[in-house]
mmCIF file of C-alpha atoms and ligand atoms in Angstrom:
data_model
loop_
_atom_site.group_PDB
_atom_site.id
_atom_site.type_symbol
_atom_site.label_atom_id
_atom_site.label_comp_id
_atom_site.label_asym_id
_atom_site.label_seq_id
_atom_site.Cartn_x
_atom_site.Cartn_y
_atom_site.Cartn_z
ATOM 1 C CA MET A 1124 42.092 17.596 17.372
ATOM 2 C CA ASN A 1125 42.625 14.188 15.826
ATOM 3 C CA VAL A 1126 39.902 12.459 13.798
ATOM 4 C CA ARG A 1127 38.873 10.056 16.550
ATOM 5 C CA ALA A 1128 38.598 12.795 19.177
ATOM 6 C CA SER A 1129 36.578 14.963 16.815
ATOM 7 C CA ARG A 1130 34.137 12.112 16.161
ATOM 8 C CA PHE A 1131 33.312 11.722 19.809
ATOM 9 C CA ALA A 1132 33.248 15.463 20.333
ATOM 10 C CA ARG A 1133 30.682 15.812 17.565
ATOM 11 C CA GLY A 1134 28.649 12.898 18.882
ATOM 12 C CA GLU A 1135 28.607 14.336 22.401
ATOM 13 C CA GLY A 1136 25.184 14.975 23.834
ATOM 14 C CA ARG A 1137 23.540 13.391 20.839
ATOM 15 C CA ARG A 1138 21.213 10.531 21.589
ATOM 16 C CA ILE A 1139 21.850 7.426 19.504
ATOM 17 C CA ASP A 1140 18.835 5.164 18.962
ATOM 18 C CA VAL A 1141 19.116 1.580 17.825
ATOM 19 C CA SER A 1142 16.870 -1.297 16.850
ATOM 20 C CA PHE A 1143 17.803 -4.940 16.377
ATOM 21 C CA GLU A 1144 16.532 -7.448 13.847
ATOM 22 C CA PHE A 1145 16.312 -11.188 14.553
ATOM 23 C CA PHE A 1146 15.025 -14.152 12.597
ATOM 24 C CA PRO A 1147 12.789 -16.824 14.123
ATOM 25 C CA PRO A 1148 14.759 -19.914 15.197
ATOM 26 C CA LYS A 1149 14.368 -23.247 13.378
ATOM 27 C CA ASP A 1150 15.249 -25.567 16.225
ATOM 28 C CA GLU A 1151 16.007 -25.688 19.926
ATOM 29 C CA GLU A 1152 19.683 -24.926 19.530
ATOM 30 C CA MET A 1153 18.984 -21.836 17.424
ATOM 31 C CA GLU A 1154 16.290 -20.816 19.867
ATOM 32 C CA LYS A 1155 18.882 -20.900 22.655
ATOM 33 C CA ILE A 1156 21.296 -18.758 20.618
ATOM 34 C CA LEU A 1157 18.542 -16.265 19.799
ATOM 35 C CA TRP A 1158 17.479 -15.867 23.420
ATOM 36 C CA GLU A 1159 21.059 -15.504 24.633
ATOM 37 C CA SER A 1160 21.453 -12.718 22.068
ATOM 38 C CA ILE A 1161 18.224 -11.027 23.097
ATOM 39 C CA GLU A 1162 19.292 -11.200 26.759
ATOM 40 C CA ARG A 1163 22.695 -9.722 25.912
ATOM 41 C CA LEU A 1164 21.312 -6.862 23.817
ATOM 42 C CA LYS A 1165 18.239 -6.134 25.943
ATOM 43 C CA PRO A 1166 20.008 -3.851 28.482
ATOM 44 C CA LEU A 1167 20.949 -1.489 25.630
ATOM 45 C CA ALA A 1168 17.261 -0.478 25.589
ATOM 46 C CA PRO A 1169 16.665 -0.574 21.835
ATOM 47 C CA ASN A 1170 13.762 1.402 20.342
ATOM 48 C CA PHE A 1171 12.327 -1.901 19.179
ATOM 49 C CA VAL A 1172 13.405 -5.390 18.169
ATOM 50 C CA SER A 1173 12.019 -6.842 14.959
ATOM 51 C CA VAL A 1174 11.440 -10.449 13.964
ATOM 52 C CA THR A 1175 11.542 -11.408 10.288
ATOM 53 C CA TYR A 1176 8.933 -13.363 8.380
ATOM 54 C CA GLY A 1177 10.375 -16.244 6.369
ATOM 55 C CA ALA A 1178 10.264 -16.231 2.588
ATOM 56 C CA GLY A 1179 6.854 -17.393 1.391
ATOM 57 C CA GLY A 1180 5.452 -16.919 4.875
ATOM 58 C CA ASN A 1181 6.998 -20.206 5.956
ATOM 59 C CA THR A 1182 7.837 -18.950 9.442
ATOM 60 C CA ARG A 1183 4.368 -17.588 10.196
ATOM 61 C CA GLU A 1184 3.989 -19.572 13.442
ATOM 62 C CA ARG A 1185 7.627 -19.200 14.487
ATOM 63 C CA THR A 1186 7.616 -15.434 13.882
ATOM 64 C CA HIS A 1187 4.427 -15.159 15.859
ATOM 65 C CA ALA A 1188 5.749 -17.305 18.725
ATOM 66 C CA THR A 1189 8.996 -15.311 18.919
ATOM 67 C CA VAL A 1190 7.194 -11.959 18.878
ATOM 68 C CA LYS A 1191 4.779 -13.137 21.565
ATOM 69 C CA ARG A 1192 7.602 -14.431 23.761
ATOM 70 C CA ILE A 1193 9.437 -11.096 23.463
ATOM 71 C CA LEU A 1194 6.226 -9.365 24.486
ATOM 72 C CA SER A 1195 5.492 -11.620 27.437
ATOM 73 C CA GLU A 1196 9.010 -12.232 28.793
ATOM 74 C CA THR A 1197 10.797 -8.942 28.211
ATOM 75 C CA SER A 1198 10.114 -5.223 28.396
ATOM 76 C CA LEU A 1199 11.257 -4.845 24.780
ATOM 77 C CA THR A 1200 8.926 -3.514 22.082
ATOM 78 C CA PRO A 1201 8.604 -6.107 19.335
ATOM 79 C CA ALA A 1202 7.947 -5.349 15.672
ATOM 80 C CA ALA A 1203 6.622 -8.214 13.566
ATOM 81 C CA HIS A 1204 7.681 -8.420 9.911
ATOM 82 C CA LEU A 1205 4.878 -9.420 7.564
ATOM 83 C CA THR A 1206 4.819 -10.021 3.811
ATOM 84 C CA CYS A 1207 2.065 -10.287 1.162
ATOM 85 C CA VAL A 1208 3.456 -13.548 -0.238
ATOM 86 C CA ALA A 1209 1.319 -16.652 -0.802
ATOM 87 C CA ALA A 1210 -1.641 -15.428 1.229
ATOM 88 C CA THR A 1211 -5.020 -13.858 0.584
ATOM 89 C CA ARG A 1212 -5.924 -10.510 2.091
ATOM 90 C CA ALA A 1213 -8.179 -12.326 4.553
ATOM 91 C CA GLU A 1214 -5.296 -14.537 5.707
ATOM 92 C CA VAL A 1215 -2.941 -11.585 6.121
ATOM 93 C CA ASP A 1216 -5.651 -9.581 7.902
ATOM 94 C CA ALA A 1217 -6.210 -12.466 10.333
ATOM 95 C CA ILE A 1218 -2.486 -12.415 11.200
ATOM 96 C CA VAL A 1219 -2.607 -8.651 11.734
ATOM 97 C CA ARG A 1220 -5.681 -8.936 14.013
ATOM 98 C CA ASN A 1221 -3.998 -11.733 15.921
ATOM 99 C CA TYR A 1222 -0.969 -9.501 16.513
ATOM 100 C CA HIS A 1223 -3.209 -6.658 17.602
ATOM 101 C CA ASP A 1224 -5.045 -8.919 20.068
ATOM 102 C CA ALA A 1225 -1.679 -10.052 21.461
ATOM 103 C CA GLY A 1226 -0.669 -6.438 22.084
ATOM 104 C CA VAL A 1227 1.723 -5.988 19.142
ATOM 105 C CA ARG A 1228 1.579 -2.440 17.779
ATOM 106 C CA HIS A 1229 4.468 -2.300 15.318
ATOM 107 C CA ILE A 1230 4.613 -4.112 11.969
ATOM 108 C CA VAL A 1231 7.381 -4.075 9.359
ATOM 109 C CA ALA A 1232 5.258 -4.344 6.206
ATOM 110 C CA LEU A 1233 6.864 -5.875 3.115
ATOM 111 C CA ARG A 1234 5.890 -7.207 -0.266
ATOM 112 C CA GLY A 1235 8.285 -10.144 0.073
ATOM 113 C CA ASP A 1236 9.819 -12.289 -2.654
ATOM 114 C CA SER A 1237 8.348 -14.799 -5.059
ATOM 115 C CA VAL A 1238 7.901 -18.246 -3.486
ATOM 116 C CA SER A 1239 10.489 -19.448 -6.036
ATOM 117 C CA GLY A 1240 13.026 -17.196 -4.280
ATOM 118 C CA ALA A 1241 14.504 -13.696 -4.551
ATOM 119 C CA GLY A 1242 15.262 -12.854 -8.175
ATOM 120 C CA ALA A 1243 12.307 -14.837 -9.614
ATOM 121 C CA LYS A 1244 9.538 -12.655 -11.061
ATOM 122 C CA TYR A 1245 7.093 -11.654 -8.357
ATOM 123 C CA ALA A 1246 3.381 -12.217 -8.928
ATOM 124 C CA PRO A 1247 0.886 -11.159 -6.266
ATOM 125 C CA HIS A 1248 -1.241 -13.945 -4.811
ATOM 126 C CA PRO A 1249 -4.730 -13.923 -6.372
ATOM 127 C CA GLY A 1250 -6.852 -12.146 -3.800
ATOM 128 C CA GLY A 1251 -3.757 -11.048 -1.902
ATOM 129 C CA TYR A 1252 -2.217 -7.631 -1.279
ATOM 130 C CA SER A 1253 -0.486 -6.530 -4.464
ATOM 131 C CA ASN A 1254 2.530 -4.811 -2.927
ATOM 132 C CA ALA A 1255 3.878 -3.327 0.277
ATOM 133 C CA ALA A 1256 1.938 -0.042 -0.094
ATOM 134 C CA ASP A 1257 -1.293 -1.997 -0.458
ATOM 135 C CA LEU A 1258 -0.383 -3.990 2.668
ATOM 136 C CA VAL A 1259 0.372 -0.834 4.678
ATOM 137 C CA GLY A 1260 -3.089 0.494 3.782
ATOM 138 C CA GLY A 1261 -4.685 -2.825 4.808
ATOM 139 C CA ILE A 1262 -2.940 -2.820 8.198
ATOM 140 C CA LYS A 1263 -3.958 0.791 8.883
ATOM 141 C CA ARG A 1264 -7.583 -0.074 8.038
ATOM 142 C CA ILE A 1265 -7.503 -2.829 10.676
ATOM 143 C CA SER A 1266 -6.164 -0.476 13.316
ATOM 144 C CA SER A 1267 -4.837 3.030 12.986
ATOM 145 C CA ASP A 1268 -2.737 2.540 16.113
ATOM 146 C CA PHE A 1269 -0.256 0.278 14.361
ATOM 147 C CA GLU A 1270 3.151 1.847 13.825
ATOM 148 C CA ILE A 1271 4.352 0.706 10.392
ATOM 149 C CA SER A 1272 7.912 0.484 9.143
ATOM 150 C CA VAL A 1273 8.767 -0.353 5.535
ATOM 151 C CA SER A 1274 11.844 -1.119 3.451
ATOM 152 C CA ALA A 1275 14.016 1.299 1.470
ATOM 153 C CA TYR A 1276 16.799 0.548 -1.004
ATOM 154 C CA PRO A 1277 19.761 2.948 -1.256
ATOM 155 C CA GLU A 1278 21.108 0.923 -4.207
ATOM 156 C CA LYS A 1279 17.646 0.341 -5.766
ATOM 157 C CA HIS A 1280 15.571 -2.801 -5.394
ATOM 158 C CA PRO A 1281 16.522 -5.378 -8.071
ATOM 159 C CA ASP A 1282 12.900 -5.409 -9.402
ATOM 160 C CA SER A 1283 12.803 -1.679 -9.776
ATOM 161 C CA PRO A 1284 13.625 -0.238 -13.211
ATOM 162 C CA THR A 1285 15.016 3.009 -11.784
ATOM 163 C CA VAL A 1286 15.825 4.662 -8.455
ATOM 164 C CA ASP A 1287 12.947 7.072 -9.123
ATOM 165 C CA ALA A 1288 10.491 4.168 -9.513
ATOM 166 C CA ASP A 1289 11.789 2.811 -6.241
ATOM 167 C CA ILE A 1290 11.279 6.162 -4.521
ATOM 168 C CA ASP A 1291 7.754 6.354 -6.007
ATOM 169 C CA MET A 1292 7.026 3.060 -4.227
ATOM 170 C CA LEU A 1293 8.440 4.444 -0.986
ATOM 171 C CA LYS A 1294 6.200 7.514 -1.386
ATOM 172 C CA ALA A 1295 3.168 5.241 -1.926
ATOM 173 C CA LYS A 1296 4.048 3.352 1.287
ATOM 174 C CA VAL A 1297 4.361 6.609 3.228
ATOM 175 C CA ASP A 1298 1.079 7.926 1.790
ATOM 176 C CA ALA A 1299 -0.567 4.665 2.906
ATOM 177 C CA GLY A 1300 0.614 5.212 6.503
ATOM 178 C CA ALA A 1301 4.242 4.066 6.948
ATOM 179 C CA SER A 1302 6.127 6.210 9.451
ATOM 180 C CA ARG A 1303 9.655 4.803 9.187
ATOM 181 C CA ALA A 1304 11.765 3.177 6.481
ATOM 182 C CA ILE A 1305 14.618 0.803 7.248
ATOM 183 C CA THR A 1306 17.190 0.448 4.504
ATOM 184 C CA GLN A 1307 18.616 -2.639 2.944
ATOM 185 C CA PHE A 1308 22.193 -2.928 4.178
ATOM 186 C CA PHE A 1309 24.941 -1.156 2.265
ATOM 187 C CA PHE A 1310 28.702 -0.874 2.689
ATOM 188 C CA GLU A 1311 29.352 2.455 0.968
ATOM 189 C CA ASN A 1312 27.838 5.265 3.019
ATOM 190 C CA ASP A 1313 27.721 7.566 -0.002
ATOM 191 C CA PHE A 1314 24.947 5.371 -1.458
ATOM 192 C CA TYR A 1315 22.861 6.087 1.622
ATOM 193 C CA PHE A 1316 23.401 9.864 1.545
ATOM 194 C CA ARG A 1317 22.767 10.135 -2.206
ATOM 195 C CA TYR A 1318 19.545 8.155 -1.765
ATOM 196 C CA LEU A 1319 18.503 10.252 1.243
ATOM 197 C CA GLU A 1320 18.937 13.415 -0.797
ATOM 198 C CA ARG A 1321 16.647 12.083 -3.530
ATOM 199 C CA VAL A 1322 14.064 10.859 -1.009
ATOM 200 C CA ARG A 1323 13.954 14.270 0.688
ATOM 201 C CA ALA A 1324 13.755 16.017 -2.698
ATOM 202 C CA ARG A 1325 10.667 13.881 -3.409
ATOM 203 C CA GLY A 1326 9.027 15.336 -0.269
ATOM 204 C CA ILE A 1327 9.351 12.189 1.872
ATOM 205 C CA ASP A 1328 10.151 13.221 5.423
ATOM 206 C CA ILE A 1329 9.908 10.023 7.502
ATOM 207 C CA PRO A 1330 13.104 8.686 9.132
ATOM 208 C CA ILE A 1331 15.172 6.583 6.717
ATOM 209 C CA VAL A 1332 17.029 4.402 9.191
ATOM 210 C CA PRO A 1333 20.241 2.833 7.879
ATOM 211 C CA GLY A 1334 20.260 -0.957 8.100
ATOM 212 C CA ILE A 1335 23.698 -2.139 9.205
ATOM 213 C CA LEU A 1336 24.919 -5.661 8.552
ATOM 214 C CA PRO A 1337 27.985 -6.528 10.618
ATOM 215 C CA VAL A 1338 29.820 -9.026 8.417
ATOM 216 C CA GLN A 1339 29.890 -12.091 10.654
ATOM 217 C CA ASN A 1340 30.526 -14.321 7.638
ATOM 218 C CA PHE A 1341 31.858 -12.725 4.454
ATOM 219 C CA LYS A 1342 30.718 -15.507 2.097
ATOM 220 C CA ALA A 1343 27.180 -15.522 3.515
ATOM 221 C CA ALA A 1344 27.063 -11.704 3.418
ATOM 222 C CA THR A 1345 28.125 -11.739 -0.252
ATOM 223 C CA ASN A 1346 25.386 -14.238 -1.153
ATOM 224 C CA PHE A 1347 22.862 -12.253 0.797
ATOM 225 C CA ALA A 1348 23.985 -9.032 -0.932
ATOM 226 C CA THR A 1349 23.707 -10.570 -4.415
ATOM 227 C CA ARG A 1350 20.085 -11.538 -3.758
ATOM 228 C CA ALA A 1351 19.270 -8.194 -2.168
ATOM 229 C CA GLY A 1352 20.807 -6.030 -4.875
ATOM 230 C CA ALA A 1353 23.437 -4.588 -2.519
ATOM 231 C CA SER A 1354 26.967 -4.201 -3.822
ATOM 232 C CA VAL A 1355 30.032 -5.617 -2.117
ATOM 233 C CA PRO A 1356 32.971 -3.265 -2.736
ATOM 234 C CA ALA A 1357 36.330 -4.708 -3.724
ATOM 235 C CA TRP A 1358 37.967 -3.107 -0.659
ATOM 236 C CA LEU A 1359 35.653 -5.122 1.587
ATOM 237 C CA ALA A 1360 36.520 -8.406 -0.146
ATOM 238 C CA GLU A 1361 40.189 -7.462 0.163
ATOM 239 C CA ARG A 1362 39.853 -6.988 3.926
ATOM 240 C CA PHE A 1363 38.503 -10.503 4.408
ATOM 241 C CA HIS A 1364 40.807 -12.066 1.817
ATOM 242 C CA GLY A 1365 42.930 -14.945 3.161
ATOM 243 C CA LEU A 1366 41.014 -15.227 6.430
ATOM 244 C CA ASP A 1367 38.824 -18.234 5.564
ATOM 245 C CA ASN A 1368 40.517 -20.339 8.217
ATOM 246 C CA ASP A 1369 41.071 -17.606 10.759
ATOM 247 C CA ALA A 1370 37.824 -16.948 12.586
ATOM 248 C CA ALA A 1371 39.400 -14.826 15.319
ATOM 249 C CA THR A 1372 40.945 -12.311 12.889
ATOM 250 C CA ARG A 1373 37.759 -12.301 10.772
ATOM 251 C CA LYS A 1374 35.820 -11.214 13.828
ATOM 252 C CA LEU A 1375 38.226 -8.379 14.576
ATOM 253 C CA ILE A 1376 38.107 -7.210 10.960
ATOM 254 C CA ALA A 1377 34.299 -7.391 10.974
ATOM 255 C CA ALA A 1378 34.206 -5.216 14.094
ATOM 256 C CA ALA A 1379 36.636 -2.729 12.547
ATOM 257 C CA VAL A 1380 34.675 -2.521 9.277
ATOM 258 C CA ALA A 1381 31.332 -1.985 11.037
ATOM 259 C CA ALA A 1382 32.865 0.530 13.443
ATOM 260 C CA GLU A 1383 34.307 2.514 10.568
ATOM 261 C CA GLN A 1384 30.923 2.531 8.823
ATOM 262 C CA VAL A 1385 28.770 3.590 11.780
ATOM 263 C CA LEU A 1386 31.232 6.224 13.016
ATOM 264 C CA ASP A 1387 31.309 7.779 9.562
ATOM 265 C CA LEU A 1388 27.488 7.807 9.554
ATOM 266 C CA VAL A 1389 27.502 9.475 12.996
ATOM 267 C CA ASP A 1390 30.037 12.010 11.734
ATOM 268 C CA ARG A 1391 27.638 12.811 8.928
ATOM 269 C CA GLY A 1392 24.649 13.335 11.188
ATOM 270 C CA VAL A 1393 23.011 9.895 11.557
ATOM 271 C CA THR A 1394 21.675 9.131 15.041
ATOM 272 C CA THR A 1395 19.457 6.061 14.451
ATOM 273 C CA PHE A 1396 20.609 2.613 13.372
ATOM 274 C CA HIS A 1397 18.920 -0.723 12.654
ATOM 275 C CA PHE A 1398 21.206 -3.735 13.077
ATOM 276 C CA TYR A 1399 20.770 -6.983 11.177
ATOM 277 C CA THR A 1400 22.007 -9.122 14.064
ATOM 278 C CA MET A 1401 21.758 -12.558 12.361
ATOM 279 C CA ASN A 1402 20.802 -13.578 15.921
ATOM 280 C CA ARG A 1403 24.359 -12.991 17.188
ATOM 281 C CA ALA A 1404 24.959 -10.371 19.840
ATOM 282 C CA ASP A 1405 28.745 -9.961 20.154
ATOM 283 C CA LEU A 1406 29.575 -7.694 17.228
ATOM 284 C CA VAL A 1407 26.399 -5.656 17.538
ATOM 285 C CA TYR A 1408 26.968 -5.179 21.266
ATOM 286 C CA ALA A 1409 30.523 -3.975 20.639
ATOM 287 C CA ILE A 1410 29.419 -1.533 17.924
ATOM 288 C CA CYS A 1411 26.665 -0.171 20.167
ATOM 289 C CA HIS A 1412 29.225 0.288 22.941
ATOM 290 C CA LEU A 1413 31.347 2.260 20.514
ATOM 291 C CA LEU A 1414 28.315 4.393 19.717
ATOM 292 C CA GLY A 1415 28.120 5.272 23.405
ATOM 293 C CA LEU A 1416 25.281 2.954 24.381
ATOM 294 C CA ARG A 1417 25.575 1.398 27.825
ATOM 295 C CA PRO A 1418 23.390 -1.035 29.744
ATOM 296 C CA ALA A 1419 20.413 0.891 31.110
ATOM 297 C CA THR A 1420 21.584 0.494 34.715
ATOM 298 C CA GLN A 1421 25.104 1.799 34.001
ATOM 299 C CA GLU A 1422 26.162 5.441 33.789
ATOM 300 C CA VAL A 1423 27.141 6.525 30.281
ATOM 301 C CA ALA A 1424 30.834 7.413 30.270
ATOM 302 C CA GLN A 1425 31.472 11.025 29.227
HETATM 303 P P1 LIG B 599 8.265 -3.063 -2.259
HETATM 304 O O1 LIG B 599 8.681 -1.892 -1.463
HETATM 305 O O2 LIG B 599 6.813 -3.293 -2.488
HETATM 306 O O3 LIG B 599 8.973 -3.059 -3.651
HETATM 307 C C1 LIG B 599 10.379 -2.876 -3.771
HETATM 308 C C2 LIG B 599 10.693 -2.224 -5.099
HETATM 309 O O4 LIG B 599 10.517 -3.132 -6.169
HETATM 310 C C3 LIG B 599 9.784 -1.068 -5.353
HETATM 311 O O5 LIG B 599 10.450 0.089 -5.030
HETATM 312 C C4 LIG B 599 9.374 -1.168 -6.773
HETATM 313 O O6 LIG B 599 10.011 -0.165 -7.520
HETATM 314 C C5 LIG B 599 9.842 -2.520 -7.215
HETATM 315 N N1 LIG B 599 8.719 -3.354 -7.566
HETATM 316 C C6 LIG B 599 7.910 -3.976 -6.730
HETATM 317 N N2 LIG B 599 7.018 -4.723 -7.392
HETATM 318 C C7 LIG B 599 7.295 -4.532 -8.704
HETATM 319 C C8 LIG B 599 6.748 -5.038 -9.883
HETATM 320 N N3 LIG B 599 5.728 -5.886 -9.877
HETATM 321 N N4 LIG B 599 7.288 -4.642 -11.054
HETATM 322 C C9 LIG B 599 8.325 -3.781 -11.089
HETATM 323 N N5 LIG B 599 8.896 -3.283 -9.979
HETATM 324 C C10 LIG B 599 8.381 -3.647 -8.821
HETATM 325 N N6 LIG B 599 11.713 -10.412 3.154
HETATM 326 C C11 LIG B 599 11.015 -11.404 3.767
HETATM 327 O O7 LIG B 599 10.592 -12.369 3.118
HETATM 328 N N7 LIG B 599 10.779 -11.380 5.123
HETATM 329 C C12 LIG B 599 11.193 -10.351 5.909
HETATM 330 O O8 LIG B 599 10.962 -10.351 7.115
HETATM 331 C C13 LIG B 599 11.915 -9.264 5.285
HETATM 332 N N8 LIG B 599 12.336 -8.209 6.007
HETATM 333 C C14 LIG B 599 12.967 -7.162 5.376
HETATM 334 C C15 LIG B 599 13.335 -6.035 6.117
HETATM 335 C C16 LIG B 599 13.974 -4.961 5.515
HETATM 336 C C17 LIG B 599 14.347 -3.749 6.361
HETATM 337 C C18 LIG B 599 14.266 -4.989 4.113
HETATM 338 C C19 LIG B 599 14.978 -3.854 3.455
HETATM 339 C C20 LIG B 599 13.896 -6.109 3.359
HETATM 340 C C21 LIG B 599 13.238 -7.191 3.963
HETATM 341 N N9 LIG B 599 12.823 -8.305 3.237
HETATM 342 C C22 LIG B 599 12.141 -9.347 3.873
HETATM 343 C C23 LIG B 599 13.121 -8.416 1.808
HETATM 344 C C24 LIG B 599 11.948 -7.947 0.923
HETATM 345 O O9 LIG B 599 10.815 -8.756 1.165
HETATM 346 C C25 LIG B 599 12.378 -8.075 -0.527
HETATM 347 O O10 LIG B 599 13.371 -7.147 -0.831
HETATM 348 C C26 LIG B 599 11.256 -8.001 -1.535
HETATM 349 O O11 LIG B 599 11.767 -8.351 -2.825
HETATM 350 C C27 LIG B 599 10.613 -6.652 -1.685
HETATM 351 O O12 LIG B 599 9.750 -6.363 -0.649
HETATM 352 P P2 LIG B 599 9.497 -4.802 -0.304
HETATM 353 O O13 LIG B 599 8.458 -4.678 0.718
HETATM 354 O O14 LIG B 599 10.772 -4.165 -0.070
HETATM 355 O O15 LIG B 599 8.866 -4.395 -1.716
#
């Protein structure tokens, strides 16, 4: 049996679950792109779709409006990202209550970055939640029926002195009520599996869902990775090398790279994926197709 055949044979009968992450649009044109993407991905029946919260809370209204529109105009389950940045507990609690009143029951709870940007030293807002674990506890106190997802960092968060300190923070978030962790994106699957081993050894048993970033734009992905503490392997740079003026080939390479990554994860037992869509559907749709997902109305090919 060749490698490709064995992949699909091993994946057979296994249910693959996905979720999609979007960011709130800044203007009408971006709003149009976002909603076209949501419409395109919607038939794949994701577990949930999440909407990010801008650095410093500067998208509070836009995140809220996007989440509410998803709730009122689609059958998708939205998850609202929320950070502790630049807000008192009372302000954050008011946002959480507002979401609850609107019918939102899933929050992605994060500390967030300093208002001066990722990399600058983080200081909690006076009177605010001190970190993500504190925020998770606050949300659960408002309503125990919130499902809470949190972040996880296979390559360690840049603020964290050690991987163990990072895992201690994950444990604190789980103890406070988080039931799922979504990882920062990574390009080397071994990082994910090594991290998973350490997380399980620490007694953490919630799903650690790999966050997948299809590389729509290599330069932007590299900048994003530098800020997020994710490494960009030389082989990845090599694959995109020389393609700056060749968008069509870049797209094919991006699809190939992401396909290779997710199929290897499937081979190694992963069945749930979170996609950082960057509000673009094409690549994510293709990768989901490869994973065996089909529009809800269509028969899944055997
Ligand atoms: P935490 O889990 O609280 O902390 C991360 C790590 O940093 C900890 O493990 C801990 O070891 C270390 N640490 C934290 N505080 C300190 C400290 N004071 N001293 C020493 N070490 C410390 N950002 C946004 O602004 N909006 C979003 O919508 C958003 N969505 C995200 C979704 C996902 C799935 C992920 C992975 C990240 C997201 N981020 C978002 C980025 C995130 O806000 C940043 O990575 C931020 O720096 C940390 O937030 P956190 O909740 O991961 O932090």
